[in-house]
Every structure is written in C-alpha cells, then in structure tokens.
C-alpha cells in the first residue's frame, strides 16, 4: 500500500478547528488507500512563547532544559491530533521522537539525526492506524530529549519519508508553494510548479525561507520528492524533485537577502593561510559566513571580503579585528547597509550570457554592484540596501520570471517516481547510520581555464555589464566570476575563461578598458580550478575552512574563491593543480560517499 507522509506546520495546527481540518485531510488520504504518517509542529507560535517564557526566567537557560521545554510544544499537538482523528471515528497513535526512536547527537537545540527506527511506526501502520509523529525532536544516547533547530519539523518529515521509503512527502503550510521570488517584495512573483533540490537549497539560503534547509539536503540525499502546499485548500503546490521547472531555463528564481553586512580585511599578505586564519576565527564564534570574495592580490597584498547577517556584525568585527592583528593586515572595514540579490538556475551552467543579462539589467536600473560571486548555478551581487528591491525587480524582469517558461514539463503531483529509488534497504540503513553527516560526491580539478582580472573598476553602475557584454559578443565562455569590494572606489573584477580564449579575451579587454573607468587588465594564462561538491556544505561550515587548511598546509595560495550551498570552488596557480587536488582528496577522505 502506498505510504504518504504529511507534515503540518504551526500555522496549519494553530487552533482546534485547524487541527480537525488537518485530521480530516489525513483520514481522507487514508481512505483513498494510503498508509499515512503525520508529522506535526507546535501550535501557532507556541515555540516562540516557550522561548519567551524561558527568557523571563533566565537569559542563560541550559540547552538541555531548553530542549526539554521546547519539545512539549509538539507533544501537545500530536496528542490533540490523535484525539481529533479518534473523534472522526478513525484510529491513530501519537508518538514522540523518543517513542519512534529518532536518535540524534547531543548538540542540544540543534541536534543532528543519526538514525531512525521504523519498527514501531510500521507496526502501527499495519494495524490500520494513522501515525502522528512529533516533529523537531529526538533523543540522544543517554535518553536526553533533543531538538533539531528552529523549523526542524520539516527535517523530521523528510527523514521519516526517507526511512519509510514513502511514496510522497507533503508539507502543508500557510503558503501555496514556492515562488520565483518573495511575493511580499515583488507582487509579480510567479508560483512555480516544480523546482530542483539544488535550486531550492540555494534559494532557501538566499532567503526564500519556505523550508528548513536541512530537510532539502535530506530529500536530495535520499531522493524524496516533496510537495509543498497550502493546508487551507486543495490547491496543488510546488514539487521539489531532482528536476527543475524547465530543462533549458537559465534562471528559475531570484532572491533577496535584505539584512546583510559586509566586512573587509584590508591589506592582508597574499600568501597561503590568510583565509584560514580569518575564517577559523569567525567560525569559533559560530557565525555563518555567506559570500566569501577573495580576489587576486597585487604587490603581495590582498583584501578579503565576506558578508554575514547584520545581527552578527558586531561579533564578526571582533573576530575580524583579531585576525587582522594576527596577520598584520592594514585594518578592517565594514558596511551594514547592504543587501544581496541572487539568481539561481540549474540550466545556468550550460548557457552563456546569463551573467551579462543580469549585470545589464542592474546597470539599466542604475544599480551599482559592490561585490559579485558566482557558482555553477547561482550569481549573487551585493548592492546598497536602499536599491535592493529595485535590483530584485530588474533581475526578475530580465529573466522574464513572471511568465511560465517555454518547455516546462507537466508536473505529476500524485506520485513522482523517485529518480533513483534504492530498493536495497540494507544499503539505506547503513547510510542512515549518520544520516546528517557531510557527504562529498565529487572533488574535481579543472586545468583548462585561465584567469583575467580587471583592476580599478570604478564604483558606478554599468561597468560589469559592459565588460561581460563585450566578452559574450566575442563568443567567450565565462565560468567563475568574482568582484571584490573596491578600495577608494576601485574594485577588482576577476573571471575565468577557457585557456584557448585567454589571449583573445585579454586583447579584447585591453581595448575596452581604454574607453572606460577601469583597468589595467592582468591575468594568468593557466590556472587550476578545484571544486568540492556534496551535500551539507552550508550547514557544515567547516568545509571551507577544511579546504583552506589543507591548501595552506600544502603551501598553496588561493587566488579566487567562492562558496555555495552545494560547492566550494577555489582557483589556484595552474602548476599547483595536481598538488591541490591530492591535498583536498586527503582532507575530505572521510566524507566521501
Ligand atoms: N516548532 C518548531 C519551531 O517553531 C519546529 C517547527 O515548527 O518546525 O521552530
Ligand atoms: Mg516551519
């Protein structure tokens, strides 16, 4: 019999009427011939209220007791939900995380799932019961109650769907799915019928925030199709699967992260180990760093910029100043009035001219680009916060995101077959041992590229647009782009191109910069690009640091870097490629699939 997991978020169980409505939906699903597991969040804002209560007692609540407290929110909901189903004349059993056997590590308030037993759930399902699982919670080795971090019920739902090999995982919420961008910022945002795991991972971190990021990592790892939909009607929502909305669509969505702050360490010696020192210091404070933009240095000196959430700025500056002192850097600069605009698309990697289109749209809207960072499926720019909404609108329009893409495939909502459904249960169970561990699929070396750098890029709209238009018109394929924050209004823009096009590109740029407020142009005809890709790169912040550490130990200087949800890319001197590859392979040996 098909098995369906249905997760109801806080707003979908906010009062007794809503609980009864959710119960009716589950009963209906069961009557349609399915086994049903419900995963339920705490009612409404109950978790916030509990946190508030704790804060009234102390501002230093022990994390263990916090989990003891917060887990009660879900316990209330599951009990009420079971009663609701009984009242409708059907059988149900509520289970806490501990009763199911959701084992986690002991990191209270942000525990990671290690394994889930399925016996008890299966037994209850076979007895014809609807199983109601408390979201967000688990138990550690010593039977302490743990929680998975805010929004963690999504992760419980997807993890249960994975271990039970469910046919569908439905996430019921107060929005009707995923949009091309936040409809509260842009009313022209369009509802998407299907989005890929990778795009969703990037979008979630980019601020779309519909689902808990770790739940998407899980879904990707175990190929669980997710259907995000509203609990207030029967309208179909968005399927999150391995496939994007349309195969050849360059951009599937755009996102705005409003509350960013930029930090720049000025004048650090351009030698191995500097990034390691900086980012280890910040990681020690458990601050997560977003856009890391390190550009090629000049005269042995480089600037390293990155963004953090505005709320983390003060703590970050402390760590950055420590690092600057240790590195004998010139100083630390910052700006807390910036925002990040990004576009994401699985099809971007196979198309040229995507960056050009984005930069042109920004230039025409009069938006100055402060920093650029690209990965295979994402382009992010940092802009002044007052221009953020205009920038988002310009980009959304440039890629015609308000219109459904040509060639969008029909989406099968009922049962999306799992792309790579593993029938080998033993294999799954062994992989589940440490389900949320970092997994690295590929460590790749690309020795086919060259780097070009335009220095002295004036702090005004339109320069990146002009450069990438000229480059695209020359038929040159651009891969990685990095624009660092400029000093005295002069930024540095670097990008990689195929070695065969290096000379042509250099000449083209030399001609172009003469008539523009930028230059000179420099470059390296042979660089090596290394990529570490996998799942869990963002939630395991140590990945970038591990990469920096092993390259430092191998004495390799990093010329360019960018990081994303699914990948860390670094560009080094061409002759260091093989050595860097060996170092990375060794450093990540334990995380290989
Ligand atoms: N109740 C928890 C929270 O509010 C977990 C969840 O709802 O996903 O964060
Ligand atoms: Mg939620």
XYZ file of C-alpha atoms and ligand atoms in Angstrom:
603
model
C 0.000 0.000 0.000
C 1.350 3.471 -0.812
C 2.677 5.427 2.155
C 2.288 9.181 2.433
C 3.954 11.463 4.956
C 2.008 14.667 5.655
C 3.648 17.402 7.677
C 1.596 20.219 9.202
C 3.404 23.370 10.245
C 2.493 25.603 13.172
C 0.008 27.759 11.257
C -1.760 24.648 9.971
C -2.478 23.455 13.528
C -2.865 26.855 15.169
C -6.300 26.157 16.726
C -8.753 23.314 17.281
C -10.576 23.918 14.004
C -7.344 23.740 12.062
C -6.301 20.585 13.904
C -9.633 18.996 12.967
C -9.199 20.094 9.356
C -5.732 18.526 9.225
C -7.128 15.363 10.789
C -9.868 15.197 8.143
C -7.294 15.531 5.413
C -5.243 12.665 6.810
C -8.332 10.482 7.158
C -9.310 11.244 3.588
C -5.839 10.308 2.377
C -6.056 7.037 4.269
C -9.475 6.300 2.819
C -8.055 6.802 -0.639
C -5.975 3.706 0.002
C -2.774 5.011 1.585
C -0.939 4.500 4.832
C -0.485 7.890 6.490
C 2.184 9.271 8.786
C 1.530 12.803 10.027
C 4.351 14.963 11.326
C 3.134 17.869 13.392
C 4.709 21.130 14.599
C 3.874 23.055 17.742
C 0.612 25.025 17.522
C 0.927 28.516 16.073
C 3.661 30.493 17.775
C 3.915 28.158 20.743
C 7.622 27.576 20.336
C 8.224 31.344 20.431
C 6.080 31.615 23.554
C 8.060 28.868 25.263
C 11.330 30.565 24.378
C 9.947 33.807 25.722
C 8.953 32.129 28.985
C 12.439 30.702 29.388
C 13.916 34.142 28.762
C 11.744 35.580 31.502
C 13.347 33.166 33.955
C 16.942 33.441 32.792
C 18.995 34.580 29.846
C 21.229 31.566 30.269
C 18.893 28.619 30.057
C 20.824 25.335 29.880
C 20.440 23.948 26.367
C 19.311 20.574 27.680
C 16.455 22.150 29.599
C 15.584 24.308 26.621
C 15.028 21.123 24.609
C 13.005 19.609 27.414
C 10.813 22.712 27.294
C 10.542 23.204 23.523
C 9.710 19.566 22.805
C 6.479 19.981 24.789
C 5.059 22.181 22.036
C 4.985 19.301 19.587
C 3.818 16.887 22.260
C 0.683 18.975 22.749
C -0.071 18.994 19.026
C 0.378 15.281 18.426
C -1.897 14.381 21.342
C -4.621 16.747 20.146
C -4.248 15.496 16.587
C -4.674 11.873 17.699
C -7.799 12.869 19.629
C -9.104 14.660 16.554
C -8.702 11.549 14.445
C -10.382 9.399 17.086
C -13.255 11.861 17.175
C -13.709 11.307 13.449
C -14.062 7.601 14.113
C -10.614 6.511 12.986
C -7.619 5.037 14.691
C -4.459 6.948 15.396
C -1.464 6.888 17.686
C 0.688 9.839 18.669
C 4.406 9.263 19.180
C 7.173 11.500 20.476
C 10.599 11.489 18.829
C 11.879 9.221 21.578
C 8.995 6.775 21.175
C 9.663 6.468 17.464
C 13.374 6.087 18.052
C 14.746 9.186 16.355
C 18.318 9.109 17.587
C 20.339 12.296 17.423
C 23.678 13.545 18.619
C 23.774 15.520 21.853
C 24.055 19.009 20.395
C 21.074 20.422 22.254
C 18.855 22.908 20.369
C 20.461 21.998 17.045
C 20.895 18.263 17.164
C 21.526 16.200 14.062
C 19.646 12.995 13.335
C 21.788 9.871 13.419
C 19.258 7.131 12.869
C 15.550 6.386 12.924
C 13.926 3.089 13.742
C 10.897 2.181 11.704
C 9.534 -0.871 13.562
C 7.040 0.844 15.781
C 5.722 3.124 13.072
C 5.360 0.218 10.633
C 3.557 -1.892 13.190
C 1.050 0.857 13.894
C 0.528 1.494 10.187
C -0.059 -2.200 9.564
C -2.688 -2.153 12.311
C -4.513 0.457 10.233
C -3.598 3.418 12.413
C -2.632 6.886 11.319
C 0.720 7.562 12.954
C 1.208 11.062 14.340
C 4.852 11.890 14.880
C 6.090 14.854 16.867
C 8.300 16.962 14.630
C 11.508 18.716 15.585
C 12.598 16.338 18.344
C 14.712 13.300 19.039
C 16.637 11.600 21.774
C 20.348 11.155 22.330
C 22.306 8.142 23.533
C 21.525 8.915 27.157
C 17.787 9.404 26.522
C 18.025 13.171 26.779
C 15.414 14.943 24.689
C 16.957 16.959 21.859
C 15.551 19.334 19.228
C 16.702 19.832 15.645
C 16.785 23.631 15.436
C 14.016 26.077 14.554
C 11.869 24.854 11.696
C 13.129 21.326 12.319
C 9.781 19.587 11.789
C 10.374 19.732 8.041
C 13.519 17.715 8.597
C 11.661 15.169 10.721
C 9.087 14.760 7.942
C 11.582 14.279 5.142
C 13.754 11.970 7.242
C 10.749 9.795 8.090
C 9.742 9.748 4.437
C 13.278 8.620 3.568
C 13.500 5.752 6.052
C 9.947 4.594 5.408
C 10.529 4.888 1.670
C 7.345 6.887 1.423
C 5.711 7.485 -1.937
C 5.170 11.141 -1.196
C 6.090 13.709 1.391
C 3.586 16.543 1.620
C 4.473 19.685 3.527
C 1.323 21.612 4.484
C 1.934 25.250 5.268
C 0.395 28.714 5.089
C 1.740 29.483 1.615
C 0.744 27.611 -1.518
C 4.227 26.715 -2.631
C 7.469 28.172 -3.882
C 7.566 31.376 -5.915
C 10.095 32.789 -8.355
C 10.844 35.337 -5.656
C 9.272 36.540 -2.402
C 5.746 37.724 -3.389
C 5.748 40.099 -0.424
C 8.576 42.025 -2.076
C 7.522 41.612 -5.719
C 3.813 41.123 -6.394
C 4.647 39.868 -9.889
C 6.397 36.804 -8.426
C 5.081 33.633 -10.025
C 4.093 30.351 -8.408
C 6.443 27.563 -9.553
C 5.102 24.065 -10.156
C 8.427 22.316 -9.836
C 11.842 23.278 -8.524
C 15.022 21.222 -8.164
C 16.668 20.307 -4.866
C 19.778 22.300 -5.718
C 17.849 25.435 -6.645
C 15.766 25.089 -3.508
C 18.865 24.667 -1.371
C 20.313 27.838 -2.812
C 17.009 29.680 -2.627
C 16.439 28.709 0.975
C 19.810 30.080 1.960
C 19.181 33.025 -0.297
C 16.292 34.000 1.873
C 13.251 32.342 0.303
C 12.845 30.503 3.583
C 9.884 28.286 2.733
C 11.524 25.208 4.154
C 14.186 24.185 6.631
C 17.370 23.815 4.631
C 18.445 20.606 6.257
C 15.205 18.984 5.122
C 16.105 19.699 1.498
C 19.574 18.261 1.989
C 17.922 15.116 3.277
C 15.453 14.984 0.432
C 18.260 15.291 -2.081
C 20.392 12.690 -0.392
C 17.584 10.130 -0.271
C 15.662 11.285 -3.389
C 12.454 12.056 -1.540
C 10.028 14.049 -3.698
C 8.456 16.843 -1.651
C 5.140 18.547 -2.307
C 4.895 21.926 -0.553
C 1.271 23.081 -0.464
C -1.275 25.052 1.473
C -3.301 23.454 4.220
C -6.190 25.835 3.620
C -7.373 24.405 0.281
C -6.832 21.520 -2.079
C -4.765 23.619 -4.460
C -1.651 21.891 -5.737
C 1.607 23.441 -4.643
C 5.232 23.014 -5.701
C 7.067 19.746 -6.220
C 10.683 19.731 -5.077
C 12.484 16.983 -7.001
C 15.748 16.366 -8.810
C 14.392 18.230 -11.854
C 13.955 21.969 -12.415
C 10.797 23.620 -13.754
C 12.060 23.508 -17.344
C 15.204 21.850 -18.673
C 16.770 24.715 -20.579
C 15.659 27.613 -18.429
C 18.775 29.574 -17.352
C 17.238 31.066 -14.206
C 14.459 29.566 -12.114
C 14.265 32.035 -9.257
C 15.654 35.204 -7.721
C 16.146 36.027 -4.091
C 16.854 38.939 -1.858
C 18.734 38.706 1.419
C 17.983 42.066 2.948
C 19.916 42.044 6.162
C 23.492 41.536 5.150
C 26.613 43.278 6.296
C 29.958 43.397 4.524
C 33.263 43.008 6.291
C 36.603 43.539 4.540
C 40.015 42.741 5.914
C 42.230 45.222 4.174
C 45.774 44.627 3.062
C 46.422 41.084 4.158
C 49.604 39.433 2.924
C 48.756 37.454 -0.224
C 50.122 34.115 0.906
C 48.824 30.725 1.999
C 46.988 30.651 5.329
C 45.389 34.065 5.495
C 41.863 32.893 4.707
C 42.294 30.058 7.140
C 43.181 32.439 9.962
C 40.284 34.754 9.190
C 37.535 32.189 8.783
C 38.628 29.960 11.657
C 38.394 32.957 13.977
C 34.868 33.641 12.773
C 33.812 30.003 12.894
C 34.957 29.866 16.525
C 32.162 32.304 17.266
C 29.672 30.059 15.438
C 28.889 32.814 12.947
C 27.989 31.652 9.496
C 29.690 33.483 6.699
C 27.867 33.945 3.438
C 29.527 35.489 0.372
C 33.271 34.996 0.628
C 35.015 37.034 -2.014
C 38.713 36.820 -2.220
C 40.334 38.228 -5.268
C 43.843 38.071 -6.663
C 46.231 40.276 -4.781
C 48.631 42.900 -6.085
C 52.147 43.595 -4.795
C 51.792 40.731 -2.351
C 48.756 42.318 -0.693
C 45.088 41.286 -0.980
C 41.762 42.322 0.516
C 39.367 39.638 1.719
C 35.664 40.469 1.905
C 32.686 38.484 3.064
C 29.154 39.012 4.256
C 27.396 37.937 7.431
C 23.929 38.585 8.755
C 23.618 42.130 10.029
C 22.832 40.820 13.506
C 26.170 39.030 13.597
C 28.166 42.092 12.558
C 29.394 43.133 15.979
C 30.679 39.704 16.928
C 32.164 39.283 13.455
C 34.079 42.552 13.660
C 35.662 41.446 16.902
C 36.853 38.220 15.316
C 37.933 40.026 12.145
C 39.983 42.538 14.103
C 41.733 39.752 15.962
C 42.537 38.068 12.666
C 43.735 41.348 11.165
C 46.113 41.898 14.080
C 47.475 38.390 13.812
C 48.002 38.759 10.060
C 49.438 42.254 10.361
C 46.774 43.445 7.950
C 46.105 47.127 7.381
C 42.706 47.091 9.022
C 39.076 46.106 8.885
C 36.294 47.888 7.014
C 32.559 47.226 7.071
C 29.185 48.336 5.764
C 25.906 47.294 7.338
C 23.667 48.917 4.760
C 23.907 46.269 2.051
C 21.721 43.520 0.620
C 22.339 40.518 -1.581
C 20.424 39.807 -4.758
C 20.850 36.414 -6.370
C 19.557 34.398 -9.269
C 19.534 30.623 -9.269
C 19.113 28.167 -12.104
C 20.154 24.615 -12.790
C 20.320 25.453 -16.512
C 22.764 28.319 -15.981
C 25.811 26.075 -16.089
C 25.103 25.126 -19.698
C 24.345 28.589 -21.034
C 26.341 31.643 -21.896
C 25.336 35.207 -21.294
C 23.432 34.744 -18.040
C 25.770 36.975 -16.051
C 25.717 39.539 -18.813
C 21.918 39.687 -18.743
C 21.851 40.142 -15.002
C 24.518 42.860 -14.937
C 22.871 44.737 -17.810
C 19.526 44.717 -16.013
C 21.165 46.110 -12.881
C 23.039 48.778 -14.829
C 19.870 49.908 -16.607
C 18.147 50.187 -13.239
C 21.012 52.406 -12.062
C 22.191 49.866 -9.501
C 25.859 49.836 -8.561
C 27.337 46.380 -7.901
C 29.519 46.253 -4.795
C 30.553 42.612 -4.939
C 29.959 39.628 -7.225
C 30.235 35.948 -6.553
C 29.092 33.172 -8.871
C 28.877 29.426 -8.650
C 27.697 26.894 -11.224
C 24.025 27.548 -10.555
C 23.984 30.909 -8.815
C 25.037 34.514 -9.346
C 24.965 36.806 -6.327
C 25.632 40.521 -6.184
C 25.889 42.777 -3.191
C 24.175 46.156 -3.540
C 23.326 49.109 -1.302
C 20.230 48.196 0.729
C 18.103 51.140 -0.461
C 18.490 49.799 -4.021
C 17.755 46.186 -3.143
C 14.080 45.977 -4.152
C 14.710 47.799 -7.437
C 17.614 45.445 -8.128
C 15.481 42.384 -7.459
C 12.705 43.667 -9.713
C 15.144 44.441 -12.534
C 16.637 40.976 -12.391
C 13.263 39.234 -12.107
C 12.135 41.104 -15.210
C 15.335 40.489 -17.144
C 14.803 36.739 -16.934
C 11.032 37.047 -17.522
C 10.402 35.100 -14.364
C 6.823 36.336 -14.186
C 5.990 34.193 -17.234
C 5.929 30.396 -17.218
C 8.986 29.140 -19.121
C 8.577 27.625 -22.547
C 9.096 23.909 -22.392
C 8.007 23.479 -18.788
C 7.187 19.828 -18.359
C 3.851 18.753 -16.936
C 4.331 18.017 -13.268
C 2.987 14.800 -11.851
C 1.823 15.693 -8.388
C 0.293 12.429 -7.399
C 3.302 10.187 -7.408
C 6.565 11.481 -8.642
C 8.644 8.367 -9.138
C 11.858 8.594 -7.252
C 14.633 9.208 -9.704
C 16.994 6.775 -8.110
C 14.885 4.860 -5.698
C 17.082 2.489 -3.800
C 15.422 -0.815 -3.253
C 18.330 -2.066 -1.202
C 17.068 -1.456 2.302
C 20.268 -2.698 3.890
C 22.239 -0.096 1.969
C 19.878 2.665 3.056
C 20.010 1.629 6.667
C 23.773 1.633 6.671
C 23.842 5.068 5.085
C 21.455 6.220 7.761
C 23.924 5.449 10.479
C 24.919 9.042 10.483
C 22.268 10.461 8.261
C 23.183 14.065 8.527
C 26.902 13.726 8.091
C 28.551 15.760 5.437
C 28.832 13.859 2.180
C 31.168 14.845 -0.592
C 30.330 13.438 -4.010
C 32.968 14.994 -6.187
C 36.343 16.658 -5.794
C 37.192 17.897 -9.232
C 40.171 19.543 -10.869
C 39.713 21.644 -13.971
C 43.023 22.518 -15.607
C 41.512 24.003 -18.744
C 40.936 27.559 -17.608
C 42.714 30.893 -17.478
C 42.071 33.910 -15.295
C 41.595 37.534 -16.278
C 41.485 40.409 -13.849
C 40.318 43.957 -14.491
C 41.609 46.267 -11.774
C 40.469 49.776 -10.991
C 36.791 49.173 -11.709
C 35.066 52.455 -10.824
C 32.320 52.403 -8.228
C 29.458 53.150 -10.629
C 26.739 51.218 -12.464
C 27.356 49.619 -15.858
C 30.982 48.538 -15.876
C 30.432 44.827 -15.229
C 27.619 44.930 -17.791
C 29.870 46.483 -20.464
C 32.695 44.036 -19.766
C 30.548 40.912 -19.940
C 28.666 42.143 -22.992
C 31.930 42.607 -24.836
C 33.185 39.236 -23.656
C 29.960 37.456 -24.649
C 29.923 39.201 -28.036
C 33.433 37.872 -28.545
C 31.997 34.358 -28.126
C 33.986 33.806 -24.952
C 32.626 31.415 -22.360
C 32.920 32.789 -18.824
C 32.868 30.414 -15.877
C 33.632 31.768 -12.405
C 33.248 35.485 -11.641
C 34.421 37.311 -8.546
C 34.295 41.030 -7.911
C 35.850 42.114 -4.675
C 34.946 45.170 -2.725
C 36.926 48.120 -4.006
C 39.277 50.396 -2.167
C 38.852 54.100 -2.739
C 36.037 53.214 -5.098
C 38.169 50.944 -7.252
C 37.089 47.316 -7.323
C 38.754 44.335 -8.892
C 36.860 42.019 -11.202
C 38.249 38.563 -11.980
C 36.836 35.744 -14.034
C 37.898 32.515 -15.649
C 37.698 31.590 -19.340
C 38.930 28.611 -21.409
C 42.704 28.749 -21.936
C 42.199 28.769 -25.695
C 40.298 32.053 -25.381
C 42.688 33.750 -22.967
C 44.671 35.741 -25.480
C 41.596 36.862 -27.395
C 39.897 37.895 -24.162
C 42.955 39.776 -22.893
C 43.198 41.764 -26.123
C 39.512 42.484 -26.141
C 39.624 43.766 -22.568
C 42.762 45.845 -23.181
C 40.899 47.651 -25.934
C 37.726 48.028 -23.926
C 39.158 49.422 -20.691
C 40.837 52.287 -22.519
C 37.483 53.970 -23.010
C 36.066 53.078 -19.607
C 36.666 53.835 -15.978
C 38.659 50.702 -15.291
C 41.914 48.933 -15.958
C 44.616 47.809 -16.259
C 43.985 44.195 -17.220
C 46.132 41.380 -15.938
C 45.784 37.645 -15.916
C 47.169 34.183 -15.745
C 47.047 32.031 -18.877
C 46.833 28.842 -16.883
C 45.007 28.391 -13.612
C 43.556 25.373 -11.875
C 40.031 25.375 -10.548
C 39.163 22.928 -7.813
C 35.636 22.137 -6.721
C 34.435 20.266 -3.691
C 30.774 19.427 -4.069
C 28.354 17.494 -1.975
C 25.537 17.841 0.452
C 25.639 19.702 3.703
C 28.242 22.269 2.786
C 26.418 25.196 4.289
C 25.202 23.516 7.432
C 28.690 22.100 7.914
C 30.513 25.419 7.951
C 33.811 23.727 8.456
C 34.004 22.711 4.792
C 35.525 25.941 3.508
C 37.837 26.008 6.486
C 38.919 22.420 5.895
C 39.678 23.299 2.287
C 41.672 26.376 3.339
C 43.561 24.364 5.933
C 44.708 21.612 3.601
C 45.734 24.068 0.891
C 47.629 26.104 3.464
C 49.436 23.026 4.678
C 50.361 22.203 1.106
C 51.733 25.736 0.722
C 49.232 26.653 -1.992
C 47.957 30.199 -2.368
C 44.280 30.690 -3.237
C 43.699 33.290 -5.951
C 39.898 33.217 -6.159
C 37.246 31.508 -4.091
C 33.502 31.190 -3.966
C 31.208 29.114 -1.844
C 27.639 27.983 -2.206
C 25.236 25.556 -0.658
C 26.482 22.618 -2.681
C 30.010 23.580 -3.679
C 33.236 25.299 -2.715
C 35.352 26.456 -5.689
C 38.917 27.693 -5.488
C 41.241 28.903 -8.198
C 44.977 28.432 -7.749
C 48.105 28.817 -9.841
C 47.998 26.343 -12.785
C 51.098 24.460 -11.712
C 49.551 23.724 -8.294
C 46.505 21.902 -9.639
C 47.519 18.303 -9.042
C 49.020 19.038 -5.657
C 45.870 20.875 -4.568
C 43.692 18.013 -5.777
C 45.681 15.482 -3.778
C 45.516 17.686 -0.685
C 41.738 18.103 -0.945
C 41.179 14.418 -1.577
C 43.107 13.592 1.537
C 41.357 16.241 3.615
C 37.872 15.015 2.675
C 38.617 11.290 2.546
C 36.303 10.585 5.483
C 33.349 12.368 3.902
C 33.371 10.595 0.552
C 30.215 8.682 -0.332
N 8.111 24.158 16.491
C 9.431 24.297 15.989
C 9.687 25.742 15.577
O 8.812 26.582 15.692
C 9.702 23.362 14.863
C 8.878 23.595 13.616
O 7.825 24.185 13.659
O 9.307 23.151 12.550
O 10.760 26.070 15.156
Mg 8.154 25.727 9.768
